[in-house]
C-alpha cells in the first residue's frame, strides 16, 4: 500500500485486533502477523514500529512462544505489551517472576520523563491482566511505572528504543492508553501518520482498475455492510463493469430487499435482483432442524447464484467483501462446529473465475463503515447490525412459512423502530418467532397466538455476549405495540441469556 507499517506480532493475546485498530485510528497502518515470523521476513516488511502482543502463557512454560533475540537488534523500536513485556525482558536477560497475578483497574505511578508517558499526568488508572511480572530488568533498561503491588509496570531502554508495559494501553479501561500508543508511534518511532481512509480509497481504486482491466466483475450482494461497501467502491472505480447479483430469498426483514435495490439502482452498475422467495420456502417446507435449514439455504443460494452467473455469461472476475478480521480468523485452529455459519459471499470452488478481487481485505469493520460513508452510502446501510446469511429462517423456530415470517417481520420492525429511537442502541437486536402459542384475552374474546421473544445483546466480537439491559418502560412500550399492532402475536418475552451458554441467534 505504500504506507508506513506498524507490525503487530501476535503471541495469543485477546486484544491483538484492538491494538491494530487503535494504531490505525492513530493514523499508522498496522498488520498482525504471527509471533513466530522470522526476522528476515520482518526486515522485508520494513516496519517503522513493532508491537509484541499479550498472551495467555508464562514465558517459562514449556512450548510457550519465544522470539528471536535478533528482533531487538534491528534498530526498529519495539513496544512489548503484557506477555510481550515478559518476552522482551526475558529474552534480553531480565527475570520474570511467575505467579504474581494482578487483575483489574489499578492506579499506576508514571515516570513522565520516559518517552512513553511524555505529556501525561504522573499517574493513571491502568488495566492489568497478568499472571507473571518482571522482577529484574535487562541491562540498559529503567523502570518507568509501578503500582502498589507491582514494582515494574513499564520499562524502557531509550538508547535502543525498546519499551514495554505490563498493562493494556489499547483498552478503554486504561486512562489515556491511546496517549501511550501515540507517544510510542510518534514520539519514539517518528511516524509520519500517513494512513487515512481516503488514501485507501485512492489505492483500492487504482488496484481494482489494474486487476479488472476492461472486463466485468461479479459481486454477490447480500445488502450487508461489507458487500454493499464493496459494490460502492467498484461502481466508483470501474463504473459500468460491475454486475451485482442480489438474491432475495424472502427471508429478509421488513422492506429490506427494496431498500437494497433502491440504493444500488442509482449507482453505475448492473443490478440484478433475483426474487427467489418461492423456491427457498419450497425447500424449507416442513424442515425443523436448524442445521438442516442452514444447509438447505446455503445450497439453494449457490444454485440460484450459479444460474444467474451462467445467464450473465462472460464475467471473469469475482468480487468479495472479505474484511481483515475474516483473514485473521481464518488462521485459527480446529474448533467445534456450534452452527454452520453460512456467508452469502462464500461461493463454491467449482465456480471457475480467473481471479477473485477483495478490496476490503485490509480493513477493520469500523474502517469499512467509514469507507461506506465516504462513498455516500446511506446511514441505515452503513450502520446495519449483523444479519445472518440464513436470514429470518433461523429466527422462526421450527418449520418456516410465509405467514410466520410476516408476523415476525412486523414484530421485528416495531422492535427496531423503538430501539432505533433510543439514544444507545444495543450491538444487535431482533425479534424471534418462538412458535410457542399462549392464551390471552382480546376484548372479551380468547386469543391463542404466538409468543414473540425479544433479543438484544451487547458484545464486542459476537463470540460472547451479554443481554442488553434495555430499560423496562421501553420494553413495555415495545411489547404493547407488538401485541396491539401485529395480528398473530399474543405475548412478548425478553431473552436475558448470555453467550455462552446460549448463542446470539436462537437456531
Ligand atoms: P451466534 O448465533 O452464532 O451468532 O452466537 C453470532 C453472530 O453471527 C451471526 N450469525 C451469522 N452470520 N451467517 C452469517 O453471516 C450465519 O449463518 C450466521 N449465523 C449467525 C449472528 O447474527 C451474530 O451476529
Coordinates of C-alpha atoms and ligand atoms in Angstrom, one line a residue:
X1 CA 0.0 0.0 0.0
X2 CA 3.0 2.3 0.4
X3 CA 2.1 3.4 3.9
X4 CA 4.5 3.2 6.9
X5 CA 3.8 0.0 8.7
X6 CA 3.4 -0.9 12.4
X7 CA 3.9 -4.6 12.7
X8 CA 2.0 -6.4 15.4
X9 CA 3.4 -9.7 16.4
X10 CA 0.8 -12.0 17.9
X11 CA 1.6 -14.1 20.9
X12 CA -2.0 -15.2 21.5
X13 CA -3.4 -12.1 23.3
X14 CA -7.1 -11.4 23.1
X15 CA -6.6 -7.8 22.3
X16 CA -4.4 -8.1 19.2
X17 CA -7.1 -6.7 16.9
X18 CA -7.8 -3.9 19.2
X19 CA -4.2 -2.9 19.2
X20 CA -4.1 -3.0 15.4
X21 CA -7.3 -0.9 15.2
X22 CA -6.1 1.7 17.7
X23 CA -2.8 2.1 15.8
X24 CA -4.8 2.7 12.6
X25 CA -7.1 5.1 14.3
X26 CA -3.9 7.0 15.2
X27 CA -3.0 7.3 11.5
X28 CA -0.5 4.5 11.2
X29 CA -1.2 1.4 9.0
X30 CA -0.9 -1.8 11.0
X31 CA -0.8 -5.5 10.3
X32 CA -1.0 -8.5 12.6
X33 CA 1.5 -11.3 11.9
X34 CA 2.3 -14.5 13.9
X35 CA 4.8 -14.1 16.7
X36 CA 6.9 -16.7 15.0
X37 CA 7.5 -14.6 11.9
X38 CA 11.3 -14.9 11.1
X39 CA 13.4 -11.9 11.5
X40 CA 14.3 -11.9 7.7
X41 CA 10.6 -11.6 6.9
X42 CA 10.2 -8.8 9.4
X43 CA 13.0 -6.9 7.8
X44 CA 11.5 -7.4 4.4
X45 CA 8.2 -5.8 5.6
X46 CA 10.2 -2.8 6.7
X47 CA 8.1 -1.7 9.7
X48 CA 8.7 1.5 11.5
X49 CA 7.4 0.0 14.7
X50 CA 7.0 -3.4 16.2
X51 CA 4.4 -4.2 18.9
X52 CA 4.5 -7.5 20.8
X53 CA 1.0 -8.5 22.0
X54 CA 0.0 -10.1 25.2
X55 CA -0.7 -13.8 25.5
X56 CA -2.1 -16.4 27.9
X57 CA 1.2 -18.3 28.7
X58 CA 4.1 -17.8 31.0
X59 CA 7.5 -17.3 29.3
X60 CA 8.8 -20.3 31.3
X61 CA 6.0 -22.7 30.3
X62 CA 7.2 -25.5 28.0
X63 CA 6.2 -24.7 24.4
X64 CA 5.4 -21.0 25.2
X65 CA 6.0 -18.7 22.2
X66 CA 9.5 -17.2 22.2
X67 CA 11.2 -14.7 19.9
X68 CA 14.4 -14.4 18.1
X69 CA 16.8 -12.1 20.1
X70 CA 17.8 -10.5 16.8
X71 CA 14.3 -8.8 16.8
X72 CA 15.7 -6.4 19.3
X73 CA 18.9 -5.6 17.2
X74 CA 17.1 -4.4 14.1
X75 CA 17.2 -0.8 15.1
X76 CA 13.4 -0.8 14.9
X77 CA 11.6 0.5 18.0
X78 CA 9.7 -2.3 19.9
X79 CA 6.8 -2.0 22.3
X80 CA 6.0 -5.1 24.4
X81 CA 2.6 -5.4 26.0
X82 CA 1.9 -7.8 28.9
X83 CA 3.3 -11.1 27.6
X84 CA 5.2 -9.0 25.1
X85 CA 6.9 -7.3 28.0
X86 CA 7.8 -10.6 29.7
X87 CA 9.2 -11.8 26.4
X88 CA 11.3 -8.7 25.8
X89 CA 12.7 -8.7 29.3
X90 CA 13.3 -12.5 29.4
X91 CA 14.9 -12.6 26.0
X92 CA 17.3 -9.7 26.8
X93 CA 18.5 -11.2 30.1
X94 CA 16.0 -9.8 32.7
X95 CA 14.0 -12.0 35.1
X96 CA 10.3 -12.7 35.0
X97 CA 8.6 -13.9 38.2
X98 CA 5.8 -16.4 37.8
X99 CA 2.8 -16.3 39.9
X100 CA 2.4 -12.6 40.7
X101 CA -1.1 -12.0 39.3
X102 CA -2.9 -8.7 39.2
X103 CA -6.3 -8.2 37.5
X104 CA -8.4 -5.2 37.0
X105 CA -8.0 -1.4 37.1
X106 CA -5.3 -0.2 39.3
X107 CA -3.6 3.1 39.9
X108 CA -0.1 3.4 38.4
X109 CA 2.6 6.0 39.0
X110 CA 4.2 7.0 35.8
X111 CA 7.7 8.5 35.1
X112 CA 6.8 11.2 32.7
X113 CA 10.4 11.6 31.6
X114 CA 10.0 8.2 29.8
X115 CA 9.1 8.8 26.2
X116 CA 6.0 6.6 26.5
X117 CA 4.5 8.8 29.2
X118 CA 5.6 12.2 27.9
X119 CA 3.0 14.9 28.5
X120 CA 0.9 12.7 30.8
X121 CA 0.0 13.2 34.4
X122 CA 2.2 11.4 36.9
X123 CA -0.4 8.8 37.5
X124 CA -3.1 6.9 35.6
X125 CA -5.6 4.1 36.1
X126 CA -4.5 1.2 34.0
X127 CA -5.9 -2.2 33.2
X128 CA -3.8 -5.1 34.5
X129 CA -4.4 -8.7 33.5
X130 CA -1.4 -10.8 34.1
X131 CA -0.1 -13.9 36.0
X132 CA 3.6 -13.2 35.8
X133 CA 5.5 -10.0 36.3
X134 CA 9.0 -8.7 35.5
X135 CA 11.2 -8.8 38.6
X136 CA 14.5 -7.8 37.2
X137 CA 15.2 -5.6 34.2
X138 CA 17.7 -6.4 31.4
X139 CA 20.7 -4.2 31.4
X140 CA 20.2 -0.7 29.8
X141 CA 16.5 -0.7 31.0
X142 CA 15.0 1.6 33.5
X143 CA 11.7 1.3 35.4
X144 CA 9.1 3.8 34.0
X145 CA 5.9 2.9 36.0
X146 CA 4.8 1.0 39.1
X147 CA 1.8 0.1 41.1
X148 CA 1.4 -0.7 44.9
X149 CA 1.7 -4.4 44.1
X150 CA 4.0 -4.4 41.1
X151 CA 7.4 -2.7 41.1
X152 CA 7.9 -2.8 37.3
X153 CA 4.8 -1.9 35.4
X154 CA 6.6 -0.2 32.5
X155 CA 10.2 0.0 31.4
X156 CA 12.3 1.2 28.6
X157 CA 15.8 1.4 27.1
X158 CA 15.7 4.8 25.4
X159 CA 19.0 4.3 23.6
X160 CA 17.8 1.2 21.9
X161 CA 14.2 2.4 21.6
X162 CA 12.8 -0.7 23.4
X163 CA 9.8 -0.2 25.6
X164 CA 7.4 -2.4 27.5
X165 CA 4.2 -2.0 29.5
X166 CA 2.6 -4.6 31.8
X167 CA -0.8 -3.0 31.4
X168 CA -3.0 -2.8 28.3
X169 CA -2.9 0.7 26.7
X170 CA -5.2 -0.5 23.9
X171 CA -8.3 -0.9 26.1
X172 CA -10.6 1.9 27.1
X173 CA -10.4 0.9 30.8
X174 CA -6.8 2.3 30.7
X175 CA -6.9 6.0 31.2
X176 CA -5.0 7.8 28.5
X177 CA -4.0 4.5 27.0
X178 CA -4.3 5.9 23.5
X179 CA -1.8 8.6 24.5
X180 CA 0.8 5.9 25.4
X181 CA 0.4 4.3 21.9
X182 CA 0.5 7.8 20.4
X183 CA 3.7 8.6 22.2
X184 CA 5.3 5.3 21.1
X185 CA 4.3 5.8 17.4
X186 CA 5.0 9.5 17.1
X187 CA 7.5 10.3 19.9
X188 CA 9.6 7.1 19.7
X189 CA 9.0 5.8 16.1
X190 CA 8.7 9.2 14.5
X191 CA 5.7 8.0 12.5
X192 CA 4.5 10.2 9.6
X193 CA 0.9 9.4 10.3
X194 CA 0.3 8.8 6.6
X195 CA -2.6 6.4 6.8
X196 CA -6.1 7.8 6.0
X197 CA -9.1 6.1 4.7
X198 CA -9.2 8.5 1.7
X199 CA -5.8 7.1 0.7
X200 CA -7.2 3.7 1.0
X201 CA -9.9 4.6 -1.5
X202 CA -7.5 6.0 -4.0
X203 CA -5.2 3.0 -3.8
X204 CA -8.0 0.5 -3.9
X205 CA -9.4 2.2 -6.9
X206 CA -6.1 2.0 -8.8
X207 CA -5.7 -1.6 -7.8
X208 CA -9.3 -2.5 -8.9
X209 CA -8.7 -0.8 -12.3
X210 CA -5.4 -2.6 -12.8
X211 CA -6.8 -6.0 -11.9
X212 CA -10.1 -5.8 -13.8
X213 CA -8.6 -4.3 -17.0
X214 CA -11.7 -3.5 -19.1
X215 CA -13.5 -6.7 -18.1
X216 CA -16.6 -7.4 -16.0
X217 CA -16.7 -8.2 -12.3
X218 CA -19.4 -10.2 -10.5
X219 CA -20.4 -9.4 -6.9
X220 CA -22.8 -11.4 -4.7
X221 CA -24.5 -8.6 -2.9
X222 CA -26.2 -9.5 0.3
X223 CA -27.1 -6.0 1.4
X224 CA -24.8 -6.4 4.4
X225 CA -22.2 -3.7 5.2
X226 CA -19.2 -5.4 3.6
X227 CA -20.7 -6.4 0.3
X228 CA -22.5 -3.1 0.0
X229 CA -19.3 -1.0 0.6
X230 CA -17.6 -3.3 -1.9
X231 CA -20.2 -2.6 -4.5
X232 CA -20.0 1.2 -3.9
X233 CA -16.2 1.0 -4.3
X234 CA -16.3 -0.9 -7.5
X235 CA -19.0 1.2 -9.0
X236 CA -16.9 4.3 -8.4
X237 CA -13.6 2.6 -9.6
X238 CA -14.9 0.8 -12.7
X239 CA -18.4 2.3 -13.5
X240 CA -20.3 0.0 -15.8
X241 CA -18.1 -3.0 -15.3
X242 CA -19.7 -4.4 -12.1
X243 CA -22.6 -6.8 -12.1
X244 CA -24.3 -7.2 -8.7
X245 CA -26.4 -10.2 -8.1
X246 CA -28.7 -9.8 -5.1
X247 CA -30.6 -13.0 -4.2
X248 CA -33.7 -12.1 -2.3
X249 CA -34.5 -15.3 -0.5
X250 CA -37.7 -14.0 1.1
X251 CA -36.1 -14.3 4.5
X252 CA -35.1 -10.6 4.7
X253 CA -36.5 -8.2 7.3
X254 CA -39.3 -5.8 6.5
X255 CA -38.7 -3.7 3.4
X256 CA -35.0 -4.7 3.4
X257 CA -34.9 -6.1 -0.2
X258 CA -36.4 -2.9 -1.6
X259 CA -34.0 -0.7 0.4
X260 CA -31.0 -2.5 -1.0
X261 CA -32.4 -2.3 -4.5
X262 CA -33.2 1.4 -4.1
X263 CA -29.6 2.2 -3.0
X264 CA -27.9 0.3 -5.8
X265 CA -30.3 1.0 -8.6
X266 CA -28.9 4.6 -8.6
X267 CA -25.3 3.6 -9.0
X268 CA -23.3 2.9 -12.1
X269 CA -23.5 -0.8 -12.1
X270 CA -25.7 -3.6 -13.4
X271 CA -28.0 -4.7 -10.5
X272 CA -29.8 -8.0 -10.8
X273 CA -32.4 -8.8 -8.1
X274 CA -33.5 -12.4 -8.1
X275 CA -36.8 -12.8 -6.3
X276 CA -36.3 -16.4 -5.1
X277 CA -38.7 -16.5 -2.2
X278 CA -40.9 -19.2 -3.6
X279 CA -38.1 -21.7 -4.2
X280 CA -36.5 -21.0 -0.8
X281 CA -39.7 -21.5 1.0
X282 CA -40.4 -24.6 -1.0
X283 CA -37.0 -26.1 0.0
X284 CA -37.7 -25.2 3.6
X285 CA -41.2 -26.6 3.8
X286 CA -41.6 -28.8 6.9
X287 CA -38.0 -28.6 7.8
X288 CA -37.5 -28.1 11.5
X289 CA -33.9 -28.9 12.2
X290 CA -31.8 -25.7 12.5
X291 CA -28.7 -27.2 10.9
X292 CA -30.7 -28.7 8.0
X293 CA -32.3 -25.2 7.4
X294 CA -28.9 -23.6 7.3
X295 CA -27.5 -26.2 4.9
X296 CA -30.5 -26.0 2.6
X297 CA -30.4 -22.2 2.4
X298 CA -26.7 -22.2 1.7
X299 CA -27.1 -24.8 -1.1
X300 CA -30.1 -23.0 -2.6
X301 CA -28.3 -19.7 -2.6
X302 CA -25.4 -21.2 -4.5
X303 CA -27.8 -22.8 -7.0
X304 CA -29.6 -19.5 -7.7
X305 CA -26.3 -17.7 -7.9
X306 CA -24.8 -20.2 -10.4
X307 CA -27.9 -20.0 -12.6
X308 CA -27.6 -16.2 -12.7
X309 CA -23.9 -16.2 -13.4
X310 CA -24.4 -18.6 -16.3
X311 CA -27.1 -16.3 -17.7
X312 CA -24.8 -13.3 -17.5
X313 CA -22.0 -15.1 -19.3
X314 CA -18.5 -13.7 -19.8
X315 CA -17.6 -12.4 -16.3
X316 CA -14.0 -13.5 -15.5
X317 CA -13.7 -11.8 -12.0
X318 CA -15.4 -12.4 -8.8
X319 CA -15.5 -9.6 -6.1
X320 CA -15.8 -10.4 -2.5
X321 CA -16.3 -8.2 0.6
X322 CA -13.8 -10.2 2.7
X323 CA -12.5 -8.0 5.6
X324 CA -9.4 -8.1 7.8
X325 CA -10.9 -9.9 10.7
X326 CA -12.1 -12.7 8.3
X327 CA -8.5 -13.0 7.1
X328 CA -7.0 -13.1 10.7
X329 CA -9.6 -15.5 12.0
X330 CA -9.2 -17.9 9.1
X331 CA -5.8 -18.7 10.5
X332 CA -7.5 -20.3 13.6
X333 CA -7.2 -23.8 14.8
X334 CA -9.8 -26.6 14.9
X335 CA -12.9 -25.7 16.8
X336 CA -16.2 -27.4 17.5
X337 CA -19.0 -26.7 15.0
X338 CA -21.7 -25.0 17.0
X339 CA -23.5 -23.7 13.9
X340 CA -22.6 -23.8 10.3
X341 CA -22.4 -20.1 9.7
X342 CA -23.0 -19.5 6.1
X343 CA -21.8 -16.5 4.4
X344 CA -23.7 -15.5 1.3
X345 CA -20.4 -14.4 -0.2
X346 CA -18.9 -17.8 0.2
X347 CA -19.2 -19.4 -3.3
X348 CA -18.2 -22.9 -4.2
X349 CA -14.8 -23.6 -5.7
X350 CA -16.4 -25.3 -8.8
X351 CA -17.4 -21.8 -10.0
X352 CA -14.5 -21.0 -12.1
X353 CA -13.3 -17.4 -12.1
X354 CA -10.0 -16.2 -13.4
X355 CA -9.4 -14.3 -10.2
X356 CA -11.0 -13.0 -7.0
X357 CA -10.8 -9.3 -6.1
X358 CA -11.1 -8.5 -2.5
X359 CA -10.6 -4.7 -2.0
X360 CA -11.6 -4.7 1.7
X361 CA -9.1 -7.4 2.8
X362 CA -7.0 -5.0 4.8
X363 CA -9.8 -3.2 6.7
X364 CA -11.5 -3.5 10.0
X365 CA -15.3 -3.2 10.3
X366 CA -15.1 0.4 11.6
X367 CA -12.9 1.4 8.7
X368 CA -15.3 -0.4 6.3
X369 CA -18.2 1.7 7.7
X370 CA -16.2 4.8 7.4
X371 CA -15.3 4.0 3.8
X372 CA -19.0 3.4 3.1
X373 CA -19.9 6.8 4.5
X374 CA -17.2 8.4 2.3
X375 CA -18.6 6.6 -0.7
X376 CA -22.0 8.1 0.0
X377 CA -23.9 5.1 1.2
X378 CA -26.9 5.8 3.4
X379 CA -26.6 5.6 7.2
X380 CA -29.1 2.9 7.5
X381 CA -27.0 0.7 5.3
X382 CA -23.6 1.6 6.7
X383 CA -24.6 1.2 10.3
X384 CA -26.5 -2.0 9.8
X385 CA -26.2 -4.5 12.5
X386 CA -25.1 -8.0 11.6
X387 CA -27.7 -10.1 9.9
X388 CA -27.2 -13.8 9.4
X389 CA -27.0 -15.3 5.9
X390 CA -29.9 -17.7 6.5
X391 CA -32.0 -14.6 7.5
X392 CA -35.2 -14.9 9.3
X393 CA -35.4 -18.7 8.7
X394 CA -33.3 -19.1 11.9
X395 CA -35.5 -16.6 13.8
X396 CA -38.6 -18.6 13.1
X397 CA -38.4 -21.7 15.4
X398 CA -39.4 -24.9 13.6
X399 CA -40.9 -25.0 10.2
X400 CA -40.8 -21.8 8.2
X401 CA -43.9 -20.4 6.4
X402 CA -44.6 -17.1 4.8
X403 CA -47.3 -16.4 7.4
X404 CA -44.9 -16.8 10.3
X405 CA -42.3 -14.7 8.5
X406 CA -44.8 -11.9 8.1
X407 CA -45.7 -11.9 11.8
X408 CA -42.0 -11.9 12.7
X409 CA -41.3 -9.1 10.2
X410 CA -43.9 -6.8 11.7
X411 CA -42.8 -7.5 15.3
X412 CA -39.2 -7.1 14.4
X413 CA -39.9 -3.8 12.6
X414 CA -41.6 -2.4 15.7
X415 CA -38.7 -3.5 17.9
X416 CA -36.2 -1.8 15.6
X417 CA -38.2 1.4 15.3
X418 CA -38.4 1.7 19.1
X419 CA -34.8 0.8 19.8
X420 CA -33.5 3.0 16.9
X421 CA -35.2 6.0 18.6
X422 CA -33.4 5.3 21.9
X423 CA -30.1 7.0 22.2
X424 CA -27.9 4.0 22.9
X425 CA -28.6 1.1 20.7
X426 CA -27.5 -2.4 21.6
X427 CA -25.0 -4.1 19.4
X428 CA -27.6 -6.4 17.9
X429 CA -31.3 -6.7 18.5
X430 CA -34.1 -8.6 16.8
X431 CA -37.4 -10.4 17.4
X432 CA -37.8 -14.2 17.4
X433 CA -40.9 -16.1 16.4
X434 CA -40.9 -18.8 19.1
X435 CA -43.6 -21.0 17.7
X436 CA -45.0 -21.4 21.2
X437 CA -48.7 -20.4 21.5
X438 CA -50.2 -18.8 24.6
X439 CA -53.7 -17.9 25.7
X440 CA -54.7 -14.3 26.0
X441 CA -57.8 -12.2 26.2
X442 CA -58.5 -9.6 23.5
X443 CA -61.6 -7.5 24.1
X444 CA -63.9 -10.2 25.5
X445 CA -62.6 -13.0 23.4
X446 CA -60.0 -15.6 24.0
X447 CA -56.9 -15.5 21.8
X448 CA -54.3 -18.2 21.3
X449 CA -51.4 -16.7 19.5
X450 CA -47.6 -17.0 19.2
X451 CA -45.1 -15.8 21.7
X452 CA -42.6 -13.3 20.3
X453 CA -39.2 -13.1 22.0
X454 CA -37.0 -10.0 22.0
X455 CA -33.3 -10.5 21.8
X456 CA -30.9 -7.5 22.4
X457 CA -27.2 -8.1 23.1
X458 CA -24.1 -6.2 24.0
X459 CA -20.9 -7.6 22.6
X460 CA -17.6 -6.5 21.1
X461 CA -16.9 -9.6 18.9
X462 CA -20.1 -11.7 18.8
X463 CA -18.1 -14.6 20.1
X464 CA -19.6 -13.9 23.5
X465 CA -22.4 -11.6 24.6
X466 CA -24.4 -10.3 27.5
X467 CA -28.1 -9.4 27.2
X468 CA -28.5 -5.7 26.8
X469 CA -30.3 -4.1 29.7
X470 CA -33.0 -2.3 27.7
X471 CA -35.0 -0.1 30.1
X472 CA -38.2 -1.7 31.3
X473 CA -40.5 1.2 30.2
X474 CA -39.1 0.8 26.7
X475 CA -39.6 -2.9 26.7
X476 CA -43.2 -2.4 27.9
X477 CA -43.8 0.0 25.1
X478 CA -42.4 -2.4 22.5
X479 CA -44.5 -5.3 23.9
X480 CA -47.7 -3.3 24.0
X481 CA -47.1 -2.2 20.4
X482 CA -46.4 -5.7 19.2
X483 CA -49.4 -7.3 20.7
X484 CA -51.7 -4.5 19.7
X485 CA -50.4 -4.0 16.1
X486 CA -49.3 -7.4 15.0
X487 CA -52.0 -9.9 14.2
X488 CA -51.0 -13.3 15.4
X489 CA -48.6 -12.1 18.2
X490 CA -50.2 -12.7 21.6
X491 CA -47.4 -12.3 24.1
X492 CA -43.9 -10.9 24.3
X493 CA -40.9 -12.2 26.4
X494 CA -37.4 -10.9 26.9
X495 CA -34.4 -13.1 26.4
X496 CA -31.8 -12.4 29.1
X497 CA -29.4 -15.2 28.4
X498 CA -25.7 -14.6 27.7
X499 CA -23.5 -16.4 25.3
X500 CA -22.2 -18.8 26.4
X501 CA -24.2 -20.9 27.2
X502 CA -26.8 -19.6 24.7
X503 CA -25.9 -18.2 21.3
X504 CA -26.9 -14.8 19.8
X505 CA -29.4 -16.4 17.4
X506 CA -31.9 -18.9 18.6
X507 CA -31.1 -21.5 16.0
Ligands
LIG1 P1 -24.4 -16.9 17.1 O1 -25.8 -17.2 17.0 O2 -23.5 -18.0 16.5 O3 -24.2 -15.6 16.3 O4 -24.0 -16.6 18.5 C1 -23.0 -14.8 16.3 C2 -23.2 -13.7 15.2 O5 -23.1 -14.3 13.9 C3 -24.3 -14.0 13.2 N1 -24.7 -15.2 12.5 C4 -24.4 -15.5 11.2 N2 -23.8 -14.7 10.3 N3 -24.1 -16.4 8.6 C5 -23.7 -15.1 9.0 O6 -23.2 -14.4 8.1 C6 -24.7 -17.2 9.5 O7 -25.1 -18.3 9.2 C7 -24.9 -16.7 10.9 N4 -25.4 -17.3 12.0 C8 -25.3 -16.4 13.0 C9 -25.4 -13.6 14.3 O8 -26.4 -12.8 13.8 C10 -24.5 -12.9 15.3 O9 -24.2 -11.6 14.9

